[in-house]
Each structure stands twice: as structure tokens, then as C-alpha cells.
PDB file of C-alpha atoms in Angstrom:
ATOM      1  CA  MET I   1      22.824  15.190  -3.368  1.00  0.00           C
ATOM      2  CA  ASN I   2      19.093  15.835  -2.979  1.00  0.00           C
ATOM      3  CA  LYS I   3      16.735  13.471  -4.744  1.00  0.00           C
ATOM      4  CA  SER I   4      15.140  15.598  -7.456  1.00  0.00           C
ATOM      5  CA  ILE I   5      11.373  15.753  -7.894  1.00  0.00           C
ATOM      6  CA  GLU I   6       9.777  14.649 -11.147  1.00  0.00           C
ATOM      7  CA  LYS I   7       6.232  15.811 -10.360  1.00  0.00           C
ATOM      8  CA  VAL I   8       3.814  16.523  -7.518  1.00  0.00           C
ATOM      9  CA  PHE I   9       0.397  15.078  -8.387  1.00  0.00           C
ATOM     10  CA  ASN I  10      -2.825  16.356  -6.868  1.00  0.00           C
ATOM     11  CA  ARG I  11      -5.403  13.901  -5.587  1.00  0.00           C
ATOM     12  CA  PRO I  12      -7.157  12.151  -8.500  1.00  0.00           C
ATOM     13  CA  PRO I  13     -10.374  13.965  -9.427  1.00  0.00           C
ATOM     14  CA  GLN I  14     -12.774  11.084  -8.775  1.00  0.00           C
ATOM     15  CA  PHE I  15     -13.020   8.345  -6.181  1.00  0.00           C
ATOM     16  CA  GLY I  16     -14.123   4.815  -6.952  1.00  0.00           C
ATOM     17  CA  MET I  17     -15.758   2.124  -4.833  1.00  0.00           C
ATOM     18  CA  VAL I  18     -14.020  -1.190  -4.208  1.00  0.00           C
ATOM     19  CA  GLY I  19     -16.872  -3.390  -3.054  1.00  0.00           C
ATOM     20  CA  ASP I  20     -19.113  -1.348  -0.786  1.00  0.00           C
ATOM     21  CA  GLY I  21     -16.555  -0.713   1.962  1.00  0.00           C
ATOM     22  CA  PHE I  22     -13.605   1.059   0.366  1.00  0.00           C
ATOM     23  CA  ARG I  23     -14.030   4.571  -1.068  1.00  0.00           C
ATOM     24  CA  VAL I  24     -10.684   5.008  -2.779  1.00  0.00           C
ATOM     25  CA  TYR I  25      -8.677   7.337  -4.955  1.00  0.00           C
ATOM     26  CA  ASN I  26      -6.318   5.465  -7.256  1.00  0.00           C
ATOM     27  CA  TYR I  27      -2.790   6.915  -7.561  1.00  0.00           C
ATOM     28  CA  ILE I  28      -1.023   3.922  -9.158  1.00  0.00           C
ATOM     29  CA  PRO I  29      -1.491   3.317 -12.025  1.00  0.00           C
ATOM     30  CA  GLY I  30      -3.886   6.297 -11.915  1.00  0.00           C
ATOM     31  CA  GLN I  31      -4.570   8.695 -14.735  1.00  0.00           C
ATOM     32  CA  TYR I  32      -0.848   9.021 -15.505  1.00  0.00           C
ATOM     33  CA  ASN I  33      -0.255   5.265 -15.850  1.00  0.00           C
ATOM     34  CA  LEU I  34       2.457   5.151 -13.200  1.00  0.00           C
ATOM     35  CA  GLN I  35       2.575   1.349 -12.902  1.00  0.00           C
ATOM     36  CA  SER I  36       5.678   0.842 -15.050  1.00  0.00           C
ATOM     37  CA  ARG I  37       7.281   4.037 -13.699  1.00  0.00           C
ATOM     38  CA  LEU I  38       6.963   2.950 -10.059  1.00  0.00           C
ATOM     39  CA  SER I  39       7.962  -0.726 -10.161  1.00  0.00           C
ATOM     40  CA  PRO I  40       7.796  -2.766  -7.928  1.00  0.00           C
ATOM     41  CA  PHE I  41       4.595  -0.957  -6.889  1.00  0.00           C
ATOM     42  CA  LEU I  42       1.699  -2.015  -9.112  1.00  0.00           C
ATOM     43  CA  MET I  43      -1.215  -0.229  -7.469  1.00  0.00           C
ATOM     44  CA  LEU I  44      -1.914   2.347  -4.774  1.00  0.00           C
ATOM     45  CA  ASP I  45      -5.446   2.957  -3.528  1.00  0.00           C
ATOM     46  CA  PHE I  46      -6.031   5.545  -0.799  1.00  0.00           C
ATOM     47  CA  ASN I  47      -9.268   5.789   1.203  1.00  0.00           C
ATOM     48  CA  PRO I  48      -9.092   9.202   2.913  1.00  0.00           C
ATOM     49  CA  ALA I  49     -10.943   9.507   6.217  1.00  0.00           C
ATOM     50  CA  TYR I  50     -14.636   8.851   5.541  1.00  0.00           C
ATOM     51  CA  ASP I  51     -17.489   7.849   7.835  1.00  0.00           C
ATOM     52  CA  PHE I  52     -19.559   5.072   6.269  1.00  0.00           C
ATOM     53  CA  GLY I  53     -22.072   5.303   9.141  1.00  0.00           C
ATOM     54  CA  LYS I  54     -23.312   2.651  11.528  1.00  0.00           C
ATOM     55  CA  SER I  55     -24.227  -0.684   9.980  1.00  0.00           C
ATOM     56  CA  GLU I  56     -25.062  -4.235  11.013  1.00  0.00           C
ATOM     57  CA  LYS I  57     -23.700  -5.278   7.601  1.00  0.00           C
ATOM     58  CA  GLN I  58     -19.934  -5.536   7.350  1.00  0.00           C
ATOM     59  CA  ARG I  59     -19.127  -3.548   4.237  1.00  0.00           C
ATOM     60  CA  GLY I  60     -16.182  -4.656   2.139  1.00  0.00           C
ATOM     61  CA  VAL I  61     -15.123  -6.954  -0.693  1.00  0.00           C
ATOM     62  CA  ASP I  62     -16.351 -10.542  -0.952  1.00  0.00           C
ATOM     63  CA  VAL I  63     -14.230 -13.549  -1.953  1.00  0.00           C
ATOM     64  CA  HIS I  64     -11.851 -12.832  -4.853  1.00  0.00           C
ATOM     65  CA  PRO I  65      -8.536 -14.251  -6.162  1.00  0.00           C
ATOM     66  CA  HIS I  66      -4.989 -12.883  -6.415  1.00  0.00           C
ATOM     67  CA  LYS I  67      -1.849 -14.325  -7.992  1.00  0.00           C
ATOM     68  CA  GLY I  68       1.699 -13.159  -8.697  1.00  0.00           C
ATOM     69  CA  PHE I  69       2.168 -10.270  -6.247  1.00  0.00           C
ATOM     70  CA  GLU I  70       1.618  -9.049  -2.669  1.00  0.00           C
ATOM     71  CA  THR I  71      -1.054  -6.838  -1.128  1.00  0.00           C
ATOM     72  CA  VAL I  72      -0.145  -4.457   1.688  1.00  0.00           C
ATOM     73  CA  THR I  73      -2.978  -2.869   3.687  1.00  0.00           C
ATOM     74  CA  ILE I  74      -2.220  -0.079   6.170  1.00  0.00           C
ATOM     75  CA  ALA I  75      -4.979   0.937   8.584  1.00  0.00           C
ATOM     76  CA  TYR I  76      -4.948   4.551   9.793  1.00  0.00           C
ATOM     77  CA  LYS I  77      -8.513   4.792  11.122  1.00  0.00           C
ATOM     78  CA  GLY I  78     -11.130   2.068  11.480  1.00  0.00           C
ATOM     79  CA  SER I  79     -10.545  -1.680  11.447  1.00  0.00           C
ATOM     80  CA  VAL I  80     -10.330  -4.192   8.596  1.00  0.00           C
ATOM     81  CA  ALA I  81     -11.000  -7.945   8.925  1.00  0.00           C
ATOM     82  CA  HIS I  82      -9.524 -10.559   6.607  1.00  0.00           C
ATOM     83  CA  HIS I  83      -9.993 -14.236   5.716  1.00  0.00           C
ATOM     84  CA  ASP I  84      -8.130 -16.225   3.065  1.00  0.00           C
ATOM     85  CA  SER I  85      -8.011 -19.695   1.554  1.00  0.00           C
ATOM     86  CA  ALA I  86      -4.638 -20.444   3.193  1.00  0.00           C
ATOM     87  CA  GLY I  87      -6.404 -20.452   6.567  1.00  0.00           C
ATOM     88  CA  ASN I  88      -5.303 -16.995   7.707  1.00  0.00           C
ATOM     89  CA  SER I  89      -7.686 -14.582   9.372  1.00  0.00           C
ATOM     90  CA  GLY I  90      -7.448 -11.550  11.586  1.00  0.00           C
ATOM     91  CA  VAL I  91      -8.214  -7.890  12.140  1.00  0.00           C
ATOM     92  CA  ILE I  92      -5.925  -4.941  11.503  1.00  0.00           C
ATOM     93  CA  TYR I  93      -6.560  -1.994  13.784  1.00  0.00           C
ATOM     94  CA  PRO I  94      -5.262   1.592  13.401  1.00  0.00           C
ATOM     95  CA  GLY I  95      -1.486   1.453  13.111  1.00  0.00           C
ATOM     96  CA  ASP I  96      -1.446  -2.188  11.996  1.00  0.00           C
ATOM     97  CA  VAL I  97      -0.370  -3.571   8.615  1.00  0.00           C
ATOM     98  CA  GLN I  98      -1.507  -6.684   6.742  1.00  0.00           C
ATOM     99  CA  TRP I  99       1.077  -7.995   4.260  1.00  0.00           C
ATOM    100  CA  MET I 100      -0.329 -10.820   2.150  1.00  0.00           C
ATOM    101  CA  THR I 101       1.723 -12.762  -0.396  1.00  0.00           C
ATOM    102  CA  ALA I 102      -0.620 -14.059  -3.089  1.00  0.00           C
ATOM    103  CA  GLY I 103       2.253 -15.865  -4.819  1.00  0.00           C
ATOM    104  CA  ALA I 104       1.019 -19.010  -6.567  1.00  0.00           C
ATOM    105  CA  GLY I 105      -2.608 -18.067  -5.934  1.00  0.00           C
ATOM    106  CA  ILE I 106      -4.984 -17.320  -3.075  1.00  0.00           C
ATOM    107  CA  LEU I 107      -8.606 -16.384  -2.392  1.00  0.00           C
ATOM    108  CA  HIS I 108      -9.408 -13.752   0.220  1.00  0.00           C
ATOM    109  CA  LYS I 109     -12.036 -11.336   1.412  1.00  0.00           C
ATOM    110  CA  GLU I 110     -11.672  -8.108   3.387  1.00  0.00           C
ATOM    111  CA  TYR I 111     -14.309  -6.025   5.109  1.00  0.00           C
ATOM    112  CA  HIS I 112     -15.009  -3.675   8.005  1.00  0.00           C
ATOM    113  CA  GLU I 113     -14.519  -5.385  11.357  1.00  0.00           C
ATOM    114  CA  GLN I 114     -17.863  -6.182  12.999  1.00  0.00           C
ATOM    115  CA  GLU I 115     -17.697  -3.895  16.035  1.00  0.00           C
ATOM    116  CA  PHE I 116     -16.304  -0.996  13.995  1.00  0.00           C
ATOM    117  CA  ALA I 117     -19.139  -1.440  11.472  1.00  0.00           C
ATOM    118  CA  ARG I 118     -21.727  -1.317  14.255  1.00  0.00           C
ATOM    119  CA  GLN I 119     -20.281   1.811  15.854  1.00  0.00           C
ATOM    120  CA  GLY I 120     -19.340   3.651  12.664  1.00  0.00           C
ATOM    121  CA  GLY I 121     -16.721   6.365  12.563  1.00  0.00           C
ATOM    122  CA  PRO I 122     -13.930   7.561  10.293  1.00  0.00           C
ATOM    123  CA  PHE I 123     -12.322   4.932   8.080  1.00  0.00           C
ATOM    124  CA  GLU I 124      -8.924   5.631   6.501  1.00  0.00           C
ATOM    125  CA  MET I 125      -6.622   3.157   4.806  1.00  0.00           C
ATOM    126  CA  VAL I 126      -4.046   2.558   2.076  1.00  0.00           C
ATOM    127  CA  GLN I 127      -3.636  -0.557  -0.027  1.00  0.00           C
ATOM    128  CA  LEU I 128      -0.496  -1.170  -2.073  1.00  0.00           C
ATOM    129  CA  TRP I 129       0.156  -3.975  -4.520  1.00  0.00           C
ATOM    130  CA  VAL I 130       3.838  -4.980  -4.670  1.00  0.00           C
ATOM    131  CA  ASN I 131       5.033  -7.047  -7.608  1.00  0.00           C
ATOM    132  CA  LEU I 132       7.005 -10.278  -7.266  1.00  0.00           C
ATOM    133  CA  PRO I 133       9.906 -11.197  -9.541  1.00  0.00           C
ATOM    134  CA  ALA I 134       9.181 -14.055 -11.955  1.00  0.00           C
ATOM    135  CA  LYS I 135      11.234 -16.503  -9.875  1.00  0.00           C
ATOM    136  CA  ASP I 136       9.072 -15.780  -6.807  1.00  0.00           C
ATOM    137  CA  LYS I 137       5.620 -15.752  -8.392  1.00  0.00           C
ATOM    138  CA  PRO I 138       5.189 -19.536  -7.750  1.00  0.00           C
ATOM    139  CA  THR I 139       5.923 -19.083  -4.014  1.00  0.00           C
ATOM    140  CA  PRO I 140       3.258 -20.515  -1.671  1.00  0.00           C
ATOM    141  CA  PRO I 141       0.764 -17.939  -0.345  1.00  0.00           C
ATOM    142  CA  GLY I 142       1.797 -16.243   2.881  1.00  0.00           C
ATOM    143  CA  TYR I 143       0.521 -13.731   5.418  1.00  0.00           C
ATOM    144  CA  GLN I 144       2.274 -11.281   7.732  1.00  0.00           C
ATOM    145  CA  SER I 145       0.127  -9.724  10.447  1.00  0.00           C
ATOM    146  CA  ILE I 146       2.200  -6.738  11.542  1.00  0.00           C
ATOM    147  CA  THR I 147       0.729  -5.001  14.584  1.00  0.00           C
ATOM    148  CA  ALA I 148       1.500  -1.442  15.647  1.00  0.00           C
ATOM    149  CA  THR I 149       3.606  -2.845  18.501  1.00  0.00           C
ATOM    150  CA  ASP I 150       5.671  -4.911  16.017  1.00  0.00           C
ATOM    151  CA  ILE I 151       6.579  -1.896  13.904  1.00  0.00           C
ATOM    152  CA  VAL I 152       9.937  -0.257  14.641  1.00  0.00           C
ATOM    153  CA  LYS I 153       9.482   3.335  15.832  1.00  0.00           C
ATOM    154  CA  VAL I 154      12.121   6.023  15.360  1.00  0.00           C
ATOM    155  CA  SER I 155      11.721   9.239  17.373  1.00  0.00           C
ATOM    156  CA  LEU I 156      12.983  12.246  15.437  1.00  0.00           C
ATOM    157  CA  LEU I 157      15.296  14.824  16.952  1.00  0.00           C
ATOM    158  CA  GLY I 158      13.748  17.818  18.660  1.00  0.00           C
ATOM    159  CA  ASP I 159      10.459  16.019  19.284  1.00  0.00           C
ATOM    160  CA  ALA I 160       9.686  16.540  15.590  1.00  0.00           C
ATOM    161  CA  GLY I 161       7.668  13.348  15.268  1.00  0.00           C
ATOM    162  CA  ILE I 162       7.916   9.596  14.779  1.00  0.00           C
ATOM    163  CA  VAL I 163       8.694   7.330  11.838  1.00  0.00           C
ATOM    164  CA  ASN I 164       7.059   3.902  11.899  1.00  0.00           C
ATOM    165  CA  VAL I 165       9.363   1.681   9.858  1.00  0.00           C
ATOM    166  CA  ILE I 166       7.149  -0.982   8.256  1.00  0.00           C
ATOM    167  CA  ALA I 167       9.674  -2.343   5.746  1.00  0.00           C
ATOM    168  CA  GLY I 168      13.250  -1.635   4.769  1.00  0.00           C
ATOM    169  CA  SER I 169      15.621   0.640   6.632  1.00  0.00           C
ATOM    170  CA  PHE I 170      15.168   4.199   7.908  1.00  0.00           C
ATOM    171  CA  ASN I 171      18.445   5.762   9.079  1.00  0.00           C
ATOM    172  CA  GLY I 172      19.670   2.343  10.195  1.00  0.00           C
ATOM    173  CA  ALA I 173      16.440   1.120  11.839  1.00  0.00           C
ATOM    174  CA  ARG I 174      14.948  -1.909  10.063  1.00  0.00           C
ATOM    175  CA  GLY I 175      11.234  -2.671   9.810  1.00  0.00           C
ATOM    176  CA  PRO I 176       9.694  -6.094  10.475  1.00  0.00           C
ATOM    177  CA  ALA I 177       8.127  -6.856   7.067  1.00  0.00           C
ATOM    178  CA  ARG I 178       9.770  -9.596   5.035  1.00  0.00           C
ATOM    179  CA  THR I 179      10.085  -8.614   1.371  1.00  0.00           C
ATOM    180  CA  PHE I 180      11.209 -10.435  -1.775  1.00  0.00           C
ATOM    181  CA  THR I 181      12.976  -7.391  -3.233  1.00  0.00           C
ATOM    182  CA  GLU I 182      14.314  -4.156  -1.751  1.00  0.00           C
ATOM    183  CA  VAL I 183      11.337  -2.157  -0.454  1.00  0.00           C
ATOM    184  CA  ASN I 184      11.153   0.738   2.010  1.00  0.00           C
ATOM    185  CA  LEU I 185       7.802   1.649   3.542  1.00  0.00           C
ATOM    186  CA  PHE I 186       7.697   4.381   6.206  1.00  0.00           C
ATOM    187  CA  ASP I 187       4.612   5.704   8.026  1.00  0.00           C
ATOM    188  CA  ILE I 188       5.710   9.212   9.017  1.00  0.00           C
ATOM    189  CA  LYS I 189       4.045  11.341  11.703  1.00  0.00           C
ATOM    190  CA  LEU I 190       5.424  14.897  11.795  1.00  0.00           C
ATOM    191  CA  LYS I 191       4.417  17.668  14.165  1.00  0.00           C
ATOM    192  CA  ALA I 192       3.896  21.193  12.820  1.00  0.00           C
ATOM    193  CA  GLY I 193       7.347  22.557  12.006  1.00  0.00           C
ATOM    194  CA  GLY I 194       8.880  19.102  12.383  1.00  0.00           C
ATOM    195  CA  LYS I 195      11.648  18.086  10.003  1.00  0.00           C
ATOM    196  CA  LEU I 196      12.929  14.737   8.738  1.00  0.00           C
ATOM    197  CA  SER I 197      15.982  13.820   6.685  1.00  0.00           C
ATOM    198  CA  THR I 198      16.804  10.418   5.248  1.00  0.00           C
ATOM    199  CA  SER I 199      18.669   8.794   2.383  1.00  0.00           C
ATOM    200  CA  ILE I 200      17.090   6.532  -0.257  1.00  0.00           C
ATOM    201  CA  PRO I 201      19.161   4.822  -2.994  1.00  0.00           C
ATOM    202  CA  ALA I 202      19.106   6.709  -6.288  1.00  0.00           C
ATOM    203  CA  THR I 203      18.207   3.453  -8.039  1.00  0.00           C
ATOM    204  CA  HIS I 204      14.942   3.113  -6.091  1.00  0.00           C
ATOM    205  CA  ASN I 205      11.639   4.313  -7.511  1.00  0.00           C
ATOM    206  CA  THR I 206      10.436   6.621  -4.749  1.00  0.00           C
ATOM    207  CA  ALA I 207       7.264   8.551  -3.865  1.00  0.00           C
ATOM    208  CA  VAL I 208       5.549  10.225  -0.901  1.00  0.00           C
ATOM    209  CA  LEU I 209       1.785  10.319  -0.289  1.00  0.00           C
ATOM    210  CA  VAL I 210       0.458  12.978   2.099  1.00  0.00           C
ATOM    211  CA  ILE I 211      -2.243  11.205   4.109  1.00  0.00           C
ATOM    212  CA  GLU I 212      -3.064  14.216   6.300  1.00  0.00           C
ATOM    213  CA  GLY I 213      -1.729  17.754   6.687  1.00  0.00           C
ATOM    214  CA  GLY I 214       0.819  19.192   4.310  1.00  0.00           C
ATOM    215  CA  ALA I 215       4.583  19.473   3.973  1.00  0.00           C
ATOM    216  CA  THR I 216       7.499  20.733   1.952  1.00  0.00           C
ATOM    217  CA  VAL I 217       9.341  17.841   0.303  1.00  0.00           C
ATOM    218  CA  ASN I 218      12.814  18.703  -0.995  1.00  0.00           C
ATOM    219  CA  GLY I 219      11.640  22.282  -1.424  1.00  0.00           C
ATOM    220  CA  ALA I 220       8.363  21.472  -3.211  1.00  0.00           C
ATOM    221  CA  LEU I 221       4.981  22.055  -1.594  1.00  0.00           C
ATOM    222  CA  ALA I 222       3.105  18.793  -1.047  1.00  0.00           C
ATOM    223  CA  ALA I 223      -0.490  19.509  -0.052  1.00  0.00           C
ATOM    224  CA  GLU I 224      -2.854  17.112   1.692  1.00  0.00           C
ATOM    225  CA  HIS I 225      -3.562  14.005  -0.432  1.00  0.00           C
ATOM    226  CA  SER I 226      -0.850  14.921  -2.951  1.00  0.00           C
ATOM    227  CA  PHE I 227       1.606  12.381  -4.334  1.00  0.00           C
ATOM    228  CA  THR I 228       5.248  13.361  -4.882  1.00  0.00           C
ATOM    229  CA  LEU I 229       7.193  11.319  -7.442  1.00  0.00           C
ATOM    230  CA  PHE I 230      11.001  11.546  -7.383  1.00  0.00           C
ATOM    231  CA  ARG I 231      13.418  11.119 -10.258  1.00  0.00           C
ATOM    232  CA  ASN I 232      16.063   8.406  -9.953  1.00  0.00           C
ATOM    233  CA  GLU I 233      18.673  11.044  -9.229  1.00  0.00           C
ATOM    234  CA  GLY I 234      20.249  11.816  -5.863  1.00  0.00           C
ATOM    235  CA  GLU I 235      19.585  10.172  -2.525  1.00  0.00           C
ATOM    236  CA  GLU I 236      18.718  12.739   0.143  1.00  0.00           C
ATOM    237  CA  ILE I 237      15.120  13.521   1.096  1.00  0.00           C
ATOM    238  CA  THR I 238      14.092  16.289   3.499  1.00  0.00           C
ATOM    239  CA  ILE I 239      10.493  16.729   4.607  1.00  0.00           C
ATOM    240  CA  GLU I 240       9.291  19.660   6.726  1.00  0.00           C
ATOM    241  CA  ALA I 241       5.690  19.754   7.950  1.00  0.00           C
ATOM    242  CA  GLY I 242       3.736  22.994   7.779  1.00  0.00           C
ATOM    243  CA  LYS I 243       1.140  21.496  10.137  1.00  0.00           C
ATOM    244  CA  ASP I 244       0.679  18.209  11.974  1.00  0.00           C
ATOM    245  CA  SER I 245       1.027  15.709   9.142  1.00  0.00           C
ATOM    246  CA  VAL I 246       0.945  12.021   8.262  1.00  0.00           C
ATOM    247  CA  LEU I 247       2.899  10.863   5.223  1.00  0.00           C
ATOM    248  CA  LEU I 248       3.676   7.521   3.596  1.00  0.00           C
ATOM    249  CA  LEU I 249       7.090   7.185   1.961  1.00  0.00           C
ATOM    250  CA  MET I 250       7.570   4.234  -0.368  1.00  0.00           C
ATOM    251  CA  SER I 251      10.604   3.203  -2.369  1.00  0.00           C
ATOM    252  CA  GLY I 252      11.732   0.055  -4.097  1.00  0.00           C
ATOM    253  CA  MET I 253      14.262  -1.441  -6.457  1.00  0.00           C
ATOM    254  CA  PRO I 254      12.577  -1.754  -9.873  1.00  0.00           C
ATOM    255  CA  ILE I 255      11.872  -5.260 -11.168  1.00  0.00           C
ATOM    256  CA  ASP I 256      13.163  -5.157 -14.738  1.00  0.00           C
ATOM    257  CA  GLU I 257      10.760  -7.717 -16.176  1.00  0.00           C
ATOM    258  CA  PRO I 258       7.693  -7.551 -18.433  1.00  0.00           C
ATOM    259  CA  ILE I 259       4.312  -7.110 -16.726  1.00  0.00           C
ATOM    260  CA  ALA I 260       1.180  -8.877 -17.926  1.00  0.00           C
ATOM    261  CA  SER I 261      -1.866  -8.098 -15.817  1.00  0.00           C
ATOM    262  CA  TYR I 262      -5.526  -8.977 -15.881  1.00  0.00           C
ATOM    263  CA  GLY I 263      -7.617  -7.859 -12.916  1.00  0.00           C
ATOM    264  CA  PRO I 264      -6.291  -9.631  -9.824  1.00  0.00           C
ATOM    265  CA  PHE I 265      -3.557 -11.554 -11.692  1.00  0.00           C
ATOM    266  CA  VAL I 266      -0.101 -10.100 -12.397  1.00  0.00           C
ATOM    267  CA  MET I 267       2.346 -12.282 -14.316  1.00  0.00           C
ATOM    268  CA  ASN I 268       5.047 -11.817 -16.978  1.00  0.00           C
ATOM    269  CA  THR I 269       3.287 -13.107 -20.111  1.00  0.00           C
ATOM    270  CA  GLN I 270      -0.249 -13.356 -21.458  1.00  0.00           C
ATOM    271  CA  GLN I 271       0.138 -17.145 -21.532  1.00  0.00           C
ATOM    272  CA  GLU I 272       0.781 -17.083 -17.762  1.00  0.00           C
ATOM    273  CA  ILE I 273      -2.323 -14.943 -17.303  1.00  0.00           C
ATOM    274  CA  LEU I 274      -4.377 -17.532 -19.178  1.00  0.00           C
ATOM    275  CA  GLU I 275      -2.896 -20.277 -16.992  1.00  0.00           C
ATOM    276  CA  ALA I 276      -3.705 -18.260 -13.848  1.00  0.00           C
ATOM    277  CA  ILE I 277      -7.348 -17.919 -14.917  1.00  0.00           C
ATOM    278  CA  GLN I 278      -7.516 -21.643 -15.668  1.00  0.00           C
ATOM    279  CA  ASP I 279      -5.965 -22.503 -12.287  1.00  0.00           C
ATOM    280  CA  PHE I 280      -8.485 -20.267 -10.523  1.00  0.00           C
ATOM    281  CA  GLN I 281     -11.404 -21.806 -12.410  1.00  0.00           C
ATOM    282  CA  ALA I 282     -10.082 -25.291 -11.600  1.00  0.00           C
ATOM    283  CA  GLY I 283     -10.132 -24.513  -7.873  1.00  0.00           C
ATOM    284  CA  LYS I 284      -6.354 -24.575  -7.421  1.00  0.00           C
ATOM    285  CA  PHE I 285      -6.441 -21.440  -5.217  1.00  0.00           C
ATOM    286  CA  GLY I 286      -8.319 -23.339  -2.506  1.00  0.00           C
ATOM    287  CA  THR I 287     -11.767 -22.607  -1.131  1.00  0.00           C
ATOM    288  CA  LEU I 288     -13.220 -19.792   0.935  1.00  0.00           C
ATOM    289  CA  ALA I 289     -16.823 -19.225   1.904  1.00  0.00           C
TER     290      ALA I 289
END
């Protein structure tokens, strides 16, 4: 049975700046407050291709805290550098993914990689926040640097395109990301006229973001930068590209727990939020210059 579509959302009307290096449109929670509807996904920011110009300054976001969830950054164009208070650092280049577990609390900063900043050029990225169940929120901070060569690649029949399996399972091929709950994350590259079919559990909250191009998703037109939200009915998904297209398919088992959030902290109660703020102010997230 085909997975039925609840709604196809157009790109949000207005972008926002995160620091001075990320020009993003917010889809989750967005203007329709999709945070509770799309558990375990808490936030989705999309920076469509944009040239920030040449700069000796590395634009980005300075040191800030996170606690209680994971951040997933996918680089499509341009390069993003990262440092955190757990001692991790690195650069994600086009095709790479940075999967950071904030867990019990971490400080980090992210910004345009130095050489990319100097040369300029198109910058395109997605950042997802993935919630952690209450039992896993105290987990020590962690970091997965997933390079393009690490990601499992599935070639579609008829030279229709490629699916980069970041997390979960696509038609039996498993991605490298380690997750705390069931999560599928597929970077899909379809050629014009290319077709893809896959099965996602009916229980998963599921959506598709069109990064570039345009496609028909289970019979509904999904234009460039649109966001297709599925109902929790049926399992089969068919995507057919009208032109060369890049899409991000995400699905996950909902975490049936209360959400209390305040900026970069996501817990289960307001008391836990207060404790998170106190821990941050007391320096328990470590130090980072």
C-alpha cells in the first residue's frame, strides 16, 4: 500500500540567518509547528545554494551549547569546519555528514572552512536536530565524521540515479550512522526521468525535502525546495524525477515522550531545562575558545 501524503509544503516565505554563515529556511518546526508531528526530528534548517562571496573571515556560528539531542549536518556544496568541547574537530566537504551527539552537554562552533571562505562559491547545506529518548539524554557527547566514501551507495536500476544511505536501511543496504532510535536518512540523486521505489514502516514519521530539481512523489508534484509530509498510513514510496534532482528522505520512529525545549536545550521537563542552563553556566559542558 502506498504511503499517503498529508501535505506538500512550499519553501517557507522568509529565510533567517544563523550566525553570519548560514542563510536558512526553517521547515521544522516552521510556520506549521511540525516539531511534535515529525518526532524524532526536532528541527530542519535548509541553506539552499548561495554564494556568500570571498572572505578572509570564516563566517559561521561562534561557541554555543547543546544538550539532549543530536545535530546532523549534511554538506551539499561548500565546506563546514567544526570544533567542540569534547576535543573533536574536522571539516565536512560536499557529500560528507557530521553527526554530533550533544547528549549530556557540549559546546561547539561551526563555520565556513578557511580555504572555501577565501575562494567563495555556492554554499548549500542541511542541518537536522534529532531528539534523544529520556534514557539516552545523559549519554556522553559523541561525534561521527561520516565522509562521502563511508556512505553506502545504491545504484538504481536503469541508470536512474544513486541513493546515498546515511542512516537506516534502503532496500536492504544499511548506512554507517549509529542512531539511538530507528532513523532513515537517504540522500537521493535522480536523473531526469529516473524512478525510485522503497518501503518505509507505516509507523515512521516520514518526509521528503527537494534540495534541487523537482519530482513526483507518490503521485503528488514536489517542486524544488518543497517539503512532502506523509501520513502514517501505508509503506510504499515512489519518486520520479522530472529533471535532474537531489532529494533528502527522512523517516523515524516517533519518541512518545514530552518535549521541553529552550533554545539549544531539549529535555522532557521544564525542571530539566533549568538544570541544563545551570549546568551550562557552571561550566559542566567543558571549555572551547
